Amino acid sequence: MRVPLRLMAMPTAAGSTQGLKPAPLALLPPIPLYRRLFRTHRKFLTKEMRLIGDEYIKHEFREHQRVENPMHILMKVAQQIGFLTEWQMYAQKIEGDAWIGEKLDQAKMDKMSDQQIGQLYELMQAIQRKGKDESDEGV
């Protein structure tokens, strides 16, 4: 019996080391992923969260695209794969509402550079300012 190609191409959790979580889908190229992130924000986030998220996506993709040091070109491919993987997992979480109330993993925090920690802190401050401004307007 011959199996249709359509059924063979479906992602499965077989061989996954994550327990019952499904295996991640194939890695999207940068531009389709960029577009998917904006569509996901438009569909699943509130207007305020979307504005902050959209600006953050634009900034991160622009910064990640710049390479000035020739030594960084060798590391670029590995960094690009990690960068795209993390953004794709982010989109999957937003689409599935798995992110609500989730705390940042300590292992990921330990791997972050000082610059990334600073960016995360700036993002936290922007979110807190936005919440404070909204509560002041509501009074």
PDB file of C-alpha atoms in Angstrom:
ATOM      1  CA  MET A   1       0.000   0.000   0.000  1.00  0.00           C
ATOM      2  CA  ARG A   2       1.352   3.389  -0.975  1.00  0.00           C
ATOM      3  CA  VAL A   3       1.167   6.294   1.497  1.00  0.00           C
ATOM      4  CA  PRO A   4       0.162   9.673   0.009  1.00  0.00           C
ATOM      5  CA  LEU A   5       2.916  12.311   0.109  1.00  0.00           C
ATOM      6  CA  ARG A   6       0.546  14.658   1.917  1.00  0.00           C
ATOM      7  CA  LEU A   7       0.532  12.314   4.924  1.00  0.00           C
ATOM      8  CA  MET A   8       4.276  11.780   4.879  1.00  0.00           C
ATOM      9  CA  ALA A   9       5.014  15.503   5.148  1.00  0.00           C
ATOM     10  CA  MET A  10       3.086  16.052   8.379  1.00  0.00           C
ATOM     11  CA  PRO A  11       5.223  16.870  11.462  1.00  0.00           C
ATOM     12  CA  THR A  12       4.957  14.379  14.303  1.00  0.00           C
ATOM     13  CA  ALA A  13       6.141  14.138  17.870  1.00  0.00           C
ATOM     14  CA  ALA A  14       7.964  10.867  17.126  1.00  0.00           C
ATOM     15  CA  GLY A  15      11.573  11.070  18.193  1.00  0.00           C
ATOM     16  CA  SER A  16      10.927  14.245  20.136  1.00  0.00           C
ATOM     17  CA  THR A  17      12.753  14.529  23.439  1.00  0.00           C
ATOM     18  CA  GLN A  18      10.227  17.020  24.765  1.00  0.00           C
ATOM     19  CA  GLY A  19       7.730  14.452  26.059  1.00  0.00           C
ATOM     20  CA  LEU A  20       4.255  15.070  24.723  1.00  0.00           C
ATOM     21  CA  LYS A  21       5.045  18.401  23.076  1.00  0.00           C
ATOM     22  CA  PRO A  22       4.932  18.265  19.281  1.00  0.00           C
ATOM     23  CA  ALA A  23       8.179  18.601  17.388  1.00  0.00           C
ATOM     24  CA  PRO A  24       8.779  22.114  16.036  1.00  0.00           C
ATOM     25  CA  LEU A  25       7.904  22.713  12.410  1.00  0.00           C
ATOM     26  CA  ALA A  26      10.581  23.304   9.807  1.00  0.00           C
ATOM     27  CA  LEU A  27      12.487  26.543  10.268  1.00  0.00           C
ATOM     28  CA  LEU A  28      11.017  29.412   8.262  1.00  0.00           C
ATOM     29  CA  PRO A  29      13.305  31.700   6.234  1.00  0.00           C
ATOM     30  CA  PRO A  30      13.753  35.223   7.689  1.00  0.00           C
ATOM     31  CA  ILE A  31      11.242  37.169   5.562  1.00  0.00           C
ATOM     32  CA  PRO A  32       8.307  34.727   5.883  1.00  0.00           C
ATOM     33  CA  LEU A  33       9.006  34.477   9.622  1.00  0.00           C
ATOM     34  CA  TYR A  34       9.102  38.275   9.908  1.00  0.00           C
ATOM     35  CA  ARG A  35       5.704  38.488   8.193  1.00  0.00           C
ATOM     36  CA  ARG A  36       4.293  35.666  10.333  1.00  0.00           C
ATOM     37  CA  LEU A  37       5.308  37.490  13.513  1.00  0.00           C
ATOM     38  CA  PHE A  38       3.423  40.621  12.468  1.00  0.00           C
ATOM     39  CA  ARG A  39       0.349  38.589  11.475  1.00  0.00           C
ATOM     40  CA  THR A  40       0.483  36.777  14.806  1.00  0.00           C
ATOM     41  CA  HIS A  41       0.687  40.071  16.700  1.00  0.00           C
ATOM     42  CA  ARG A  42      -2.197  41.507  14.678  1.00  0.00           C
ATOM     43  CA  LYS A  43      -4.370  38.470  15.333  1.00  0.00           C
ATOM     44  CA  PHE A  44      -3.589  37.549  18.957  1.00  0.00           C
ATOM     45  CA  LEU A  45      -2.331  40.644  20.829  1.00  0.00           C
ATOM     46  CA  THR A  46      -4.077  43.745  22.115  1.00  0.00           C
ATOM     47  CA  LYS A  47      -3.317  47.017  20.347  1.00  0.00           C
ATOM     48  CA  GLU A  48      -0.936  48.224  23.076  1.00  0.00           C
ATOM     49  CA  MET A  49       0.978  44.941  23.254  1.00  0.00           C
ATOM     50  CA  ARG A  50       1.084  44.810  19.466  1.00  0.00           C
ATOM     51  CA  LEU A  51       2.656  48.276  19.184  1.00  0.00           C
ATOM     52  CA  ILE A  52       5.443  47.375  21.613  1.00  0.00           C
ATOM     53  CA  GLY A  53       5.947  43.932  20.042  1.00  0.00           C
ATOM     54  CA  ASP A  54       6.016  45.214  16.474  1.00  0.00           C
ATOM     55  CA  GLU A  55       8.657  47.817  17.281  1.00  0.00           C
ATOM     56  CA  TYR A  56      10.720  45.196  19.101  1.00  0.00           C
ATOM     57  CA  ILE A  57      10.538  42.779  16.144  1.00  0.00           C
ATOM     58  CA  LYS A  58      11.597  45.495  13.697  1.00  0.00           C
ATOM     59  CA  HIS A  59      14.508  46.530  15.919  1.00  0.00           C
ATOM     60  CA  GLU A  60      15.725  42.970  16.542  1.00  0.00           C
ATOM     61  CA  PHE A  61      15.599  41.927  12.891  1.00  0.00           C
ATOM     62  CA  ARG A  62      17.422  45.116  11.813  1.00  0.00           C
ATOM     63  CA  GLU A  63      20.128  44.685  14.459  1.00  0.00           C
ATOM     64  CA  HIS A  64      20.590  41.010  13.700  1.00  0.00           C
ATOM     65  CA  GLN A  65      21.008  41.700  10.004  1.00  0.00           C
ATOM     66  CA  ARG A  66      23.967  44.083  10.491  1.00  0.00           C
ATOM     67  CA  VAL A  67      27.407  42.483  10.352  1.00  0.00           C
ATOM     68  CA  GLU A  68      30.425  44.776  10.432  1.00  0.00           C
ATOM     69  CA  ASN A  69      33.218  42.624  11.851  1.00  0.00           C
ATOM     70  CA  PRO A  70      34.588  39.996   9.375  1.00  0.00           C
ATOM     71  CA  MET A  71      35.046  37.510  12.224  1.00  0.00           C
ATOM     72  CA  HIS A  72      31.321  37.665  12.921  1.00  0.00           C
ATOM     73  CA  ILE A  73      30.540  36.391   9.431  1.00  0.00           C
ATOM     74  CA  LEU A  74      31.783  32.917  10.426  1.00  0.00           C
ATOM     75  CA  MET A  75      29.538  32.908  13.492  1.00  0.00           C
ATOM     76  CA  LYS A  76      26.621  34.450  11.591  1.00  0.00           C
ATOM     77  CA  VAL A  77      25.137  31.188  10.292  1.00  0.00           C
ATOM     78  CA  ALA A  78      24.908  29.552  13.726  1.00  0.00           C
ATOM     79  CA  GLN A  79      23.543  32.732  15.271  1.00  0.00           C
ATOM     80  CA  GLN A  80      21.002  33.096  12.474  1.00  0.00           C
ATOM     81  CA  ILE A  81      19.658  29.593  13.060  1.00  0.00           C
ATOM     82  CA  GLY A  82      19.324  30.208  16.808  1.00  0.00           C
ATOM     83  CA  PHE A  83      17.757  33.629  16.210  1.00  0.00           C
ATOM     84  CA  LEU A  84      15.176  32.291  13.754  1.00  0.00           C
ATOM     85  CA  THR A  85      14.416  29.260  15.932  1.00  0.00           C
ATOM     86  CA  GLU A  86      13.690  31.416  18.985  1.00  0.00           C
ATOM     87  CA  TRP A  87      11.455  33.788  17.021  1.00  0.00           C
ATOM     88  CA  GLN A  88       9.571  30.875  15.469  1.00  0.00           C
ATOM     89  CA  MET A  89       8.991  29.319  18.903  1.00  0.00           C
ATOM     90  CA  TYR A  90       7.792  32.744  20.100  1.00  0.00           C
ATOM     91  CA  ALA A  91       5.238  32.893  17.258  1.00  0.00           C
ATOM     92  CA  GLN A  92       4.022  29.383  18.087  1.00  0.00           C
ATOM     93  CA  LYS A  93       3.567  30.323  21.745  1.00  0.00           C
ATOM     94  CA  ILE A  94       1.637  33.492  20.917  1.00  0.00           C
ATOM     95  CA  GLU A  95      -0.623  31.587  18.527  1.00  0.00           C
ATOM     96  CA  GLY A  96      -1.322  28.943  21.167  1.00  0.00           C
ATOM     97  CA  ASP A  97      -1.814  31.261  24.178  1.00  0.00           C
ATOM     98  CA  ALA A  98       0.902  29.275  25.990  1.00  0.00           C
ATOM     99  CA  TRP A  99       2.755  32.465  26.888  1.00  0.00           C
ATOM    100  CA  ILE A 100       0.185  34.000  29.247  1.00  0.00           C
ATOM    101  CA  GLY A 101       1.626  34.007  32.757  1.00  0.00           C
ATOM    102  CA  GLU A 102       4.778  32.161  31.693  1.00  0.00           C
ATOM    103  CA  LYS A 103       8.037  33.099  33.361  1.00  0.00           C
ATOM    104  CA  LEU A 104      11.351  33.360  31.542  1.00  0.00           C
ATOM    105  CA  ASP A 105      13.411  30.172  31.758  1.00  0.00           C
ATOM    106  CA  GLN A 106      16.462  30.547  34.014  1.00  0.00           C
ATOM    107  CA  ALA A 107      18.635  28.541  31.599  1.00  0.00           C
ATOM    108  CA  LYS A 108      17.893  31.072  28.849  1.00  0.00           C
ATOM    109  CA  MET A 109      18.615  33.942  31.211  1.00  0.00           C
ATOM    110  CA  ASP A 110      22.008  32.418  32.037  1.00  0.00           C
ATOM    111  CA  LYS A 111      22.899  32.207  28.323  1.00  0.00           C
ATOM    112  CA  MET A 112      22.039  35.863  27.644  1.00  0.00           C
ATOM    113  CA  SER A 113      24.754  38.451  27.171  1.00  0.00           C
ATOM    114  CA  ASP A 114      24.828  41.673  29.178  1.00  0.00           C
ATOM    115  CA  GLN A 115      23.449  43.513  26.153  1.00  0.00           C
ATOM    116  CA  GLN A 116      20.513  41.097  25.881  1.00  0.00           C
ATOM    117  CA  ILE A 117      19.763  41.449  29.599  1.00  0.00           C
ATOM    118  CA  GLY A 118      19.798  45.230  29.107  1.00  0.00           C
ATOM    119  CA  GLN A 119      17.361  44.947  26.197  1.00  0.00           C
ATOM    120  CA  LEU A 120      15.085  42.731  28.247  1.00  0.00           C
ATOM    121  CA  TYR A 121      15.178  45.272  31.082  1.00  0.00           C
ATOM    122  CA  GLU A 122      14.333  48.113  28.661  1.00  0.00           C
ATOM    123  CA  LEU A 123      11.412  46.078  27.322  1.00  0.00           C
ATOM    124  CA  MET A 124      10.160  45.460  30.857  1.00  0.00           C
ATOM    125  CA  GLN A 125      10.371  49.197  31.625  1.00  0.00           C
ATOM    126  CA  ALA A 126       8.470  50.081  28.426  1.00  0.00           C
ATOM    127  CA  ILE A 127       5.696  47.659  29.343  1.00  0.00           C
ATOM    128  CA  GLN A 128       5.507  49.006  32.897  1.00  0.00           C
ATOM    129  CA  ARG A 129       5.428  52.627  31.645  1.00  0.00           C
ATOM    130  CA  LYS A 130       2.660  51.749  29.218  1.00  0.00           C
ATOM    131  CA  GLY A 131       0.639  50.125  32.013  1.00  0.00           C
ATOM    132  CA  LYS A 132       1.218  53.081  34.325  1.00  0.00           C
ATOM    133  CA  ASP A 133       0.191  55.586  31.621  1.00  0.00           C
ATOM    134  CA  GLU A 134      -3.014  53.648  30.976  1.00  0.00           C
ATOM    135  CA  SER A 135      -3.885  53.512  34.670  1.00  0.00           C
ATOM    136  CA  ASP A 136      -3.291  57.282  34.998  1.00  0.00           C
ATOM    137  CA  GLU A 137      -5.588  57.973  32.029  1.00  0.00           C
ATOM    138  CA  GLY A 138      -8.335  55.806  33.513  1.00  0.00           C
ATOM    139  CA  VAL A 139      -8.427  57.863  36.760  1.00  0.00           C
TER     140      VAL A 139
END
